[in-house]
JSON list of C-alpha atoms in Angstrom, two decimals:
[
{"chain": "A", "resi": 1, "resn": "MET", "atom": "CA", "xyz": [60.96, -26.22, 108.09]},
{"chain": "A", "resi": 2, "resn": "SER", "atom": "CA", "xyz": [61.34, -22.65, 110.10]},
{"chain": "A", "resi": 3, "resn": "LYS", "atom": "CA", "xyz": [65.73, -22.52, 111.25]},
{"chain": "A", "resi": 4, "resn": "LEU", "atom": "CA", "xyz": [64.23, -22.02, 114.69]},
{"chain": "A", "resi": 5, "resn": "SER", "atom": "CA", "xyz": [62.22, -25.99, 114.47]},
{"chain": "A", "resi": 6, "resn": "SER", "atom": "CA", "xyz": [65.77, -27.65, 112.62]},
{"chain": "A", "resi": 7, "resn": "GLU", "atom": "CA", "xyz": [68.13, -25.83, 114.89]},
{"chain": "A", "resi": 8, "resn": "LYS", "atom": "CA", "xyz": [65.56, -26.85, 117.72]},
{"chain": "A", "resi": 9, "resn": "ALA", "atom": "CA", "xyz": [66.18, -31.23, 115.81]},
{"chain": "A", "resi": 10, "resn": "LEU", "atom": "CA", "xyz": [69.67, -30.19, 115.87]},
{"chain": "A", "resi": 11, "resn": "VAL", "atom": "CA", "xyz": [70.13, -30.11, 119.29]},
{"chain": "A", "resi": 12, "resn": "LYS", "atom": "CA", "xyz": [68.51, -32.25, 119.77]},
{"chain": "A", "resi": 13, "resn": "GLY", "atom": "CA", "xyz": [69.95, -35.14, 118.46]},
{"chain": "A", "resi": 14, "resn": "CYS", "atom": "CA", "xyz": [73.33, -33.18, 119.78]},
{"chain": "A", "resi": 15, "resn": "ARG", "atom": "CA", "xyz": [71.83, -34.81, 122.49]},
{"chain": "A", "resi": 16, "resn": "LYS", "atom": "CA", "xyz": [71.57, -37.63, 121.92]},
{"chain": "A", "resi": 17, "resn": "GLY", "atom": "CA", "xyz": [74.92, -38.02, 120.83]},
{"chain": "A", "resi": 18, "resn": "LYS", "atom": "CA", "xyz": [73.31, -38.45, 116.86]},
{"chain": "A", "resi": 19, "resn": "ARG", "atom": "CA", "xyz": [77.28, -37.44, 114.60]},
{"chain": "A", "resi": 20, "resn": "GLN", "atom": "CA", "xyz": [75.36, -36.50, 111.71]},
{"chain": "A", "resi": 21, "resn": "ALA", "atom": "CA", "xyz": [73.42, -33.49, 114.17]},
{"chain": "A", "resi": 22, "resn": "GLN", "atom": "CA", "xyz": [76.54, -32.72, 115.30]},
{"chain": "A", "resi": 23, "resn": "GLN", "atom": "CA", "xyz": [78.65, -32.51, 112.33]},
{"chain": "A", "resi": 24, "resn": "LYS", "atom": "CA", "xyz": [75.27, -29.86, 111.23]},
{"chain": "A", "resi": 25, "resn": "VAL", "atom": "CA", "xyz": [76.26, -27.55, 113.34]},
{"chain": "A", "resi": 26, "resn": "TYR", "atom": "CA", "xyz": [79.41, -27.80, 112.59]},
{"chain": "A", "resi": 27, "resn": "GLU", "atom": "CA", "xyz": [79.85, -27.18, 109.34]},
{"chain": "A", "resi": 28, "resn": "LEU", "atom": "CA", "xyz": [76.32, -23.82, 109.99]},
{"chain": "A", "resi": 29, "resn": "TYR", "atom": "CA", "xyz": [78.14, -22.35, 112.59]},
{"chain": "A", "resi": 30, "resn": "SER", "atom": "CA", "xyz": [81.93, -22.75, 112.63]},
{"chain": "A", "resi": 31, "resn": "PRO", "atom": "CA", "xyz": [83.12, -20.31, 109.35]},
{"chain": "A", "resi": 32, "resn": "LYS", "atom": "CA", "xyz": [81.33, -17.82, 111.79]},
{"chain": "A", "resi": 33, "resn": "MET", "atom": "CA", "xyz": [83.33, -19.29, 114.37]},
{"chain": "A", "resi": 34, "resn": "PHE", "atom": "CA", "xyz": [86.71, -19.63, 112.88]},
{"chain": "A", "resi": 35, "resn": "ALA", "atom": "CA", "xyz": [86.47, -15.96, 112.06]},
{"chain": "A", "resi": 36, "resn": "VAL", "atom": "CA", "xyz": [85.34, -15.05, 116.21]},
{"chain": "A", "resi": 37, "resn": "CYS", "atom": "CA", "xyz": [89.24, -17.21, 116.68]},
{"chain": "A", "resi": 38, "resn": "LEU", "atom": "CA", "xyz": [90.11, -15.58, 115.01]},
{"chain": "A", "resi": 39, "resn": "ARG", "atom": "CA", "xyz": [89.84, -11.94, 116.74]},
{"chain": "A", "resi": 40, "resn": "TYR", "atom": "CA", "xyz": [90.95, -13.71, 119.25]},
{"chain": "A", "resi": 41, "resn": "VAL", "atom": "CA", "xyz": [93.86, -15.44, 118.04]},
{"chain": "A", "resi": 42, "resn": "ARG", "atom": "CA", "xyz": [96.51, -14.22, 115.69]},
{"chain": "A", "resi": 43, "resn": "HIS", "atom": "CA", "xyz": [97.73, -17.51, 113.83]},
{"chain": "A", "resi": 44, "resn": "GLN", "atom": "CA", "xyz": [95.04, -20.10, 111.53]},
{"chain": "A", "resi": 45, "resn": "PHE", "atom": "CA", "xyz": [96.33, -22.79, 113.18]},
{"chain": "A", "resi": 46, "resn": "ASP", "atom": "CA", "xyz": [96.52, -21.44, 116.89]},
{"chain": "A", "resi": 47, "resn": "ALA", "atom": "CA", "xyz": [92.04, -20.07, 115.73]},
{"chain": "A", "resi": 48, "resn": "GLU", "atom": "CA", "xyz": [92.05, -23.39, 114.62]},
{"chain": "A", "resi": 49, "resn": "GLU", "atom": "CA", "xyz": [92.59, -25.65, 117.55]},
{"chain": "A", "resi": 50, "resn": "VAL", "atom": "CA", "xyz": [90.67, -23.01, 119.54]},
{"chain": "A", "resi": 51, "resn": "MET", "atom": "CA", "xyz": [87.86, -23.63, 117.21]},
{"chain": "A", "resi": 52, "resn": "THR", "atom": "CA", "xyz": [87.70, -27.37, 117.32]},
{"chain": "A", "resi": 53, "resn": "ASN", "atom": "CA", "xyz": [88.44, -27.17, 121.26]},
{"chain": "A", "resi": 54, "resn": "GLY", "atom": "CA", "xyz": [84.94, -25.17, 121.58]},
{"chain": "A", "resi": 55, "resn": "PHE", "atom": "CA", "xyz": [83.09, -27.49, 119.02]},
{"chain": "A", "resi": 56, "resn": "LEU", "atom": "CA", "xyz": [84.45, -30.63, 121.76]},
{"chain": "A", "resi": 57, "resn": "LYS", "atom": "CA", "xyz": [83.48, -28.28, 123.97]},
{"chain": "A", "resi": 58, "resn": "VAL", "atom": "CA", "xyz": [79.63, -27.42, 122.69]},
{"chain": "A", "resi": 59, "resn": "PHE", "atom": "CA", "xyz": [78.96, -30.34, 121.67]},
{"chain": "A", "resi": 60, "resn": "SER", "atom": "CA", "xyz": [80.02, -31.90, 125.59]},
{"chain": "A", "resi": 61, "resn": "LYS", "atom": "CA", "xyz": [78.31, -29.40, 127.09]},
{"chain": "A", "resi": 62, "resn": "ILE", "atom": "CA", "xyz": [75.15, -29.34, 125.55]},
{"chain": "A", "resi": 63, "resn": "ASP", "atom": "CA", "xyz": [72.65, -30.03, 127.97]},
{"chain": "A", "resi": 64, "resn": "GLN", "atom": "CA", "xyz": [73.47, -26.82, 129.84]},
{"chain": "A", "resi": 65, "resn": "PHE", "atom": "CA", "xyz": [71.88, -25.15, 127.06]},
{"chain": "A", "resi": 66, "resn": "LYS", "atom": "CA", "xyz": [68.46, -23.88, 127.93]},
{"chain": "A", "resi": 67, "resn": "GLU", "atom": "CA", "xyz": [66.37, -23.15, 124.54]},
{"chain": "A", "resi": 68, "resn": "GLU", "atom": "CA", "xyz": [66.32, -19.75, 126.27]},
{"chain": "A", "resi": 69, "resn": "GLY", "atom": "CA", "xyz": [68.09, -17.43, 124.18]},
{"chain": "A", "resi": 70, "resn": "SER", "atom": "CA", "xyz": [70.47, -17.92, 121.16]},
{"chain": "A", "resi": 71, "resn": "PHE", "atom": "CA", "xyz": [71.66, -21.22, 120.32]},
{"chain": "A", "resi": 72, "resn": "GLU", "atom": "CA", "xyz": [75.12, -19.32, 117.91]},
{"chain": "A", "resi": 73, "resn": "GLY", "atom": "CA", "xyz": [74.95, -16.76, 120.93]},
{"chain": "A", "resi": 74, "resn": "TRP", "atom": "CA", "xyz": [75.57, -20.26, 123.29]},
{"chain": "A", "resi": 75, "resn": "ILE", "atom": "CA", "xyz": [78.03, -21.55, 121.17]},
{"chain": "A", "resi": 76, "resn": "ARG", "atom": "CA", "xyz": [79.53, -17.14, 120.73]},
{"chain": "A", "resi": 77, "resn": "ARG", "atom": "CA", "xyz": [80.05, -17.59, 124.49]},
{"chain": "A", "resi": 78, "resn": "ILE", "atom": "CA", "xyz": [82.41, -21.32, 124.69]},
{"chain": "A", "resi": 79, "resn": "VAL", "atom": "CA", "xyz": [84.08, -20.91, 121.63]},
{"chain": "A", "resi": 80, "resn": "VAL", "atom": "CA", "xyz": [85.06, -16.68, 123.24]},
{"chain": "A", "resi": 81, "resn": "ASN", "atom": "CA", "xyz": [85.64, -18.15, 126.31]},
{"chain": "A", "resi": 82, "resn": "GLU", "atom": "CA", "xyz": [88.02, -21.21, 124.58]},
{"chain": "A", "resi": 83, "resn": "ALA", "atom": "CA", "xyz": [89.94, -18.19, 122.55]},
{"chain": "A", "resi": 84, "resn": "LEU", "atom": "CA", "xyz": [90.26, -16.16, 125.91]},
{"chain": "A", "resi": 85, "resn": "ASN", "atom": "CA", "xyz": [91.79, -19.87, 128.00]},
{"chain": "A", "resi": 86, "resn": "HIS", "atom": "CA", "xyz": [93.99, -20.57, 125.16]},
{"chain": "A", "resi": 87, "resn": "LEU", "atom": "CA", "xyz": [95.43, -17.12, 125.27]},
{"chain": "A", "resi": 88, "resn": "ARG", "atom": "CA", "xyz": [95.60, -17.85, 129.10]},
{"chain": "A", "resi": 89, "resn": "LYS", "atom": "CA", "xyz": [96.57, -20.54, 129.01]},
{"chain": "A", "resi": 90, "resn": "ASN", "atom": "CA", "xyz": [99.86, -19.90, 126.99]},
{"chain": "A", "resi": 91, "resn": "LYS", "atom": "CA", "xyz": [100.93, -16.73, 128.69]},
{"chain": "A", "resi": 92, "resn": "ARG", "atom": "CA", "xyz": [100.84, -14.41, 125.63]},
{"chain": "A", "resi": 93, "resn": "HIS", "atom": "CA", "xyz": [98.73, -11.66, 127.36]},
{"chain": "A", "resi": 94, "resn": "GLN", "atom": "CA", "xyz": [100.57, -8.50, 126.78]},
{"chain": "A", "resi": 95, "resn": "ALA", "atom": "CA", "xyz": [100.54, -7.18, 130.19]},
{"chain": "A", "resi": 96, "resn": "GLU", "atom": "CA", "xyz": [98.40, -5.36, 131.72]},
{"chain": "A", "resi": 97, "resn": "VAL", "atom": "CA", "xyz": [98.79, -1.63, 131.00]},
{"chain": "A", "resi": 98, "resn": "ASP", "atom": "CA", "xyz": [99.05, 1.07, 133.43]},
{"chain": "A", "resi": 99, "resn": "ILE", "atom": "CA", "xyz": [95.66, 2.62, 135.14]},
{"chain": "A", "resi": 100, "resn": "GLU", "atom": "CA", "xyz": [95.47, 6.05, 134.53]},
{"chain": "A", "resi": 101, "resn": "ASN", "atom": "CA", "xyz": [92.49, 8.45, 133.47]},
{"chain": "A", "resi": 102, "resn": "ILE", "atom": "CA", "xyz": [92.10, 8.67, 130.23]},
{"chain": "A", "resi": 103, "resn": "SER", "atom": "CA", "xyz": [88.60, 10.69, 128.53]},
{"chain": "A", "resi": 104, "resn": "GLU", "atom": "CA", "xyz": [87.26, 8.63, 126.06]},
{"chain": "A", "resi": 105, "resn": "ALA", "atom": "CA", "xyz": [88.45, 9.36, 122.45]},
{"chain": "A", "resi": 106, "resn": "ALA", "atom": "CA", "xyz": [86.36, 9.91, 119.71]},
{"chain": "A", "resi": 107, "resn": "GLU", "atom": "CA", "xyz": [84.14, 7.88, 118.05]},
{"chain": "A", "resi": 108, "resn": "LEU", "atom": "CA", "xyz": [84.74, 5.64, 114.93]},
{"chain": "A", "resi": 109, "resn": "ALA", "atom": "CA", "xyz": [82.32, 5.58, 113.24]},
{"chain": "A", "resi": 110, "resn": "SER", "atom": "CA", "xyz": [82.25, 8.47, 110.58]},
{"chain": "A", "resi": 111, "resn": "ALA", "atom": "CA", "xyz": [86.28, 6.22, 109.64]},
{"chain": "A", "resi": 112, "resn": "GLU", "atom": "CA", "xyz": [84.26, 3.48, 110.03]},
{"chain": "A", "resi": 113, "resn": "ASP", "atom": "CA", "xyz": [81.97, 4.36, 107.20]},
{"chain": "A", "resi": 114, "resn": "ASN", "atom": "CA", "xyz": [84.75, 4.86, 104.29]},
{"chain": "A", "resi": 115, "resn": "LEU", "atom": "CA", "xyz": [86.44, 1.35, 105.24]},
{"chain": "A", "resi": 116, "resn": "ASN", "atom": "CA", "xyz": [85.04, -2.06, 104.20]},
{"chain": "A", "resi": 117, "resn": "ALA", "atom": "CA", "xyz": [84.95, -4.77, 107.15]},
{"chain": "A", "resi": 118, "resn": "GLN", "atom": "CA", "xyz": [87.99, -6.40, 105.89]},
{"chain": "A", "resi": 119, "resn": "ASP", "atom": "CA", "xyz": [89.75, -2.74, 106.06]},
{"chain": "A", "resi": 120, "resn": "LEU", "atom": "CA", "xyz": [88.36, -2.51, 109.52]},
{"chain": "A", "resi": 121, "resn": "MET", "atom": "CA", "xyz": [89.04, -6.06, 110.41]},
{"chain": "A", "resi": 122, "resn": "LYS", "atom": "CA", "xyz": [93.04, -5.86, 109.34]},
{"chain": "A", "resi": 123, "resn": "CYS", "atom": "CA", "xyz": [93.46, -2.77, 111.54]},
{"chain": "A", "resi": 124, "resn": "ILE", "atom": "CA", "xyz": [91.98, -4.84, 114.73]},
{"chain": "A", "resi": 125, "resn": "ASP", "atom": "CA", "xyz": [94.20, -6.92, 114.14]},
{"chain": "A", "resi": 126, "resn": "GLN", "atom": "CA", "xyz": [97.40, -4.40, 114.71]},
{"chain": "A", "resi": 127, "resn": "LEU", "atom": "CA", "xyz": [96.13, -3.41, 117.55]},
{"chain": "A", "resi": 128, "resn": "PRO", "atom": "CA", "xyz": [98.34, -5.03, 120.40]},
{"chain": "A", "resi": 129, "resn": "GLU", "atom": "CA", "xyz": [96.70, -8.44, 121.98]},
{"chain": "A", "resi": 130, "resn": "GLY", "atom": "CA", "xyz": [95.70, -7.27, 125.66]},
{"chain": "A", "resi": 131, "resn": "TYR", "atom": "CA", "xyz": [93.44, -3.82, 122.94]},
{"chain": "A", "resi": 132, "resn": "ARG", "atom": "CA", "xyz": [92.58, -6.04, 121.01]},
{"chain": "A", "resi": 133, "resn": "THR", "atom": "CA", "xyz": [91.16, -9.08, 123.11]},
{"chain": "A", "resi": 134, "resn": "VAL", "atom": "CA", "xyz": [89.69, -5.54, 125.23]},
{"chain": "A", "resi": 135, "resn": "PHE", "atom": "CA", "xyz": [88.45, -3.87, 121.88]},
{"chain": "A", "resi": 136, "resn": "ASN", "atom": "CA", "xyz": [86.35, -7.10, 120.29]},
{"chain": "A", "resi": 137, "resn": "LEU", "atom": "CA", "xyz": [84.52, -9.05, 123.45]},
{"chain": "A", "resi": 138, "resn": "TYR", "atom": "CA", "xyz": [83.11, -5.44, 124.38]},
{"chain": "A", "resi": 139, "resn": "ALA", "atom": "CA", "xyz": [82.86, -3.61, 120.75]},
{"chain": "A", "resi": 140, "resn": "ILE", "atom": "CA", "xyz": [81.75, -7.10, 118.50]},
{"chain": "A", "resi": 141, "resn": "GLU", "atom": "CA", "xyz": [80.51, -9.32, 121.10]},
{"chain": "A", "resi": 142, "resn": "GLY", "atom": "CA", "xyz": [78.94, -6.80, 124.17]},
{"chain": "A", "resi": 143, "resn": "TYR", "atom": "CA", "xyz": [80.82, -7.69, 126.57]},
{"chain": "A", "resi": 144, "resn": "SER", "atom": "CA", "xyz": [80.52, -5.22, 129.36]},
{"chain": "A", "resi": 145, "resn": "HIS", "atom": "CA", "xyz": [83.37, -3.99, 131.26]},
{"chain": "A", "resi": 146, "resn": "LYS", "atom": "CA", "xyz": [82.62, -6.11, 134.94]},
{"chain": "A", "resi": 147, "resn": "GLU", "atom": "CA", "xyz": [82.47, -9.45, 132.82]},
{"chain": "A", "resi": 148, "resn": "ILE", "atom": "CA", "xyz": [85.70, -9.14, 130.75]},
{"chain": "A", "resi": 149, "resn": "GLY", "atom": "CA", "xyz": [87.39, -8.03, 133.84]},
{"chain": "A", "resi": 150, "resn": "GLU", "atom": "CA", "xyz": [86.36, -11.02, 135.80]},
{"chain": "A", "resi": 151, "resn": "GLN", "atom": "CA", "xyz": [86.98, -13.29, 131.77]},
{"chain": "A", "resi": 152, "resn": "LEU", "atom": "CA", "xyz": [90.99, -11.61, 132.24]},
{"chain": "A", "resi": 153, "resn": "GLY", "atom": "CA", "xyz": [90.86, -11.62, 135.58]},
{"chain": "A", "resi": 154, "resn": "ILE", "atom": "CA", "xyz": [91.83, -7.98, 135.24]},
{"chain": "A", "resi": 155, "resn": "SER", "atom": "CA", "xyz": [89.89, -4.65, 137.43]},
{"chain": "A", "resi": 156, "resn": "THR", "atom": "CA", "xyz": [86.28, -2.48, 135.13]},
{"chain": "A", "resi": 157, "resn": "ASN", "atom": "CA", "xyz": [88.86, 0.85, 135.59]},
{"chain": "A", "resi": 158, "resn": "THR", "atom": "CA", "xyz": [91.93, -1.30, 133.27]},
{"chain": "A", "resi": 159, "resn": "SER", "atom": "CA", "xyz": [89.04, -2.77, 130.79]},
{"chain": "A", "resi": 160, "resn": "LYS", "atom": "CA", "xyz": [88.20, 0.70, 129.99]},
{"chain": "A", "resi": 161, "resn": "SER", "atom": "CA", "xyz": [91.58, 1.69, 129.15]},
{"chain": "A", "resi": 162, "resn": "GLN", "atom": "CA", "xyz": [93.09, -0.77, 127.64]},
{"chain": "A", "resi": 163, "resn": "LEU", "atom": "CA", "xyz": [89.44, 0.73, 124.70]},
{"chain": "A", "resi": 164, "resn": "SER", "atom": "CA", "xyz": [90.38, 3.40, 125.46]},
{"chain": "A", "resi": 165, "resn": "ARG", "atom": "CA", "xyz": [93.82, 3.04, 124.41]},
{"chain": "A", "resi": 166, "resn": "ALA", "atom": "CA", "xyz": [92.46, 0.81, 121.13]},
{"chain": "A", "resi": 167, "resn": "ARG", "atom": "CA", "xyz": [89.52, 3.10, 120.45]},
{"chain": "A", "resi": 168, "resn": "VAL", "atom": "CA", "xyz": [93.34, 5.57, 119.90]},
{"chain": "A", "resi": 169, "resn": "LEU", "atom": "CA", "xyz": [95.03, 3.28, 117.97]},
{"chain": "A", "resi": 170, "resn": "LEU", "atom": "CA", "xyz": [91.96, 2.26, 116.06]},
{"chain": "A", "resi": 171, "resn": "GLN", "atom": "CA", "xyz": [91.11, 5.86, 114.99]},
{"chain": "A", "resi": 172, "resn": "LYS", "atom": "CA", "xyz": [95.70, 6.47, 113.54]},
{"chain": "A", "resi": 173, "resn": "TYR", "atom": "CA", "xyz": [95.01, 2.66, 111.61]},
{"chain": "A", "resi": 174, "resn": "VAL", "atom": "CA", "xyz": [92.23, 4.45, 110.52]},
{"chain": "A", "resi": 175, "resn": "ARG", "atom": "CA", "xyz": [93.29, 7.98, 109.43]},
{"chain": "A", "resi": 176, "resn": "ASN", "atom": "CA", "xyz": [96.63, 5.58, 107.76]},
{"chain": "A", "resi": 177, "resn": "GLN", "atom": "CA", "xyz": [94.77, 3.57, 105.79]},
{"chain": "A", "resi": 178, "resn": "GLU", "atom": "CA", "xyz": [91.84, 6.21, 104.64]},
{"chain": "A", "resi": 179, "resn": "LYS", "atom": "CA", "xyz": [95.44, 8.94, 103.51]},
{"chain": "A", "resi": 180, "resn": "LYS", "atom": "CA", "xyz": [96.47, 5.07, 101.57]},
{"chain": "A", "resi": 181, "resn": "THR", "atom": "CA", "xyz": [93.54, 4.57, 99.44]},
{"chain": "A", "resi": 182, "resn": "TYR", "atom": "CA", "xyz": [92.60, 8.86, 99.41]},
{"chain": "A", "resi": 183, "resn": "SER", "atom": "CA", "xyz": [95.62, 9.29, 97.45]},
{"chain": "A", "resi": 184, "resn": "ILE", "atom": "CA", "xyz": [95.58, 5.61, 95.59]},
{"chain": "A", "resi": 185, "resn": "ASP", "atom": "CA", "xyz": [92.42, 7.41, 94.15]},
{"chain": "A", "resi": 186, "resn": "HIS", "atom": "CA", "xyz": [93.31, 10.02, 93.50]},
{"chain": "A", "resi": 187, "resn": "GLU", "atom": "CA", "xyz": [96.80, 9.78, 91.19]}
]
């Protein structure tokens, strides 16, 4: 059975309320969705809560899945929205930064090549919550600045500004990480 046909069978089973299908969907996608949650919510307990609430929403709204796009992408969007709702609800969002004209920071590509994914995720995790949220939504999830603004209740310019500042901070973190790696390698 192909991945697509087994995915369709799981969706069909979930629509019928079959627990076995729901469990299989959870087992297949929860590891990736937990990683998504951890990018937005720093504490493991909160990330687990967000993920659980996300999957409850997936199962309760399964009839809204149109089967036109990726099922995983649909689940991811629900989980990301749940993470954003969690941040809003708990009022731990960083205050909006002042909007000012900031030129885009140099790309992180060359520095990223020297770091493994785990080190890069540690750097992203060090960002202030507001910057981290915008960075994740834009760079990892692929949201536009307009969509980010709508999701977070901020202006498009604020989203751009926070992304720019996040990139500047990431460059600093990456340089520091590279210095540590370089000094360890050459001792």
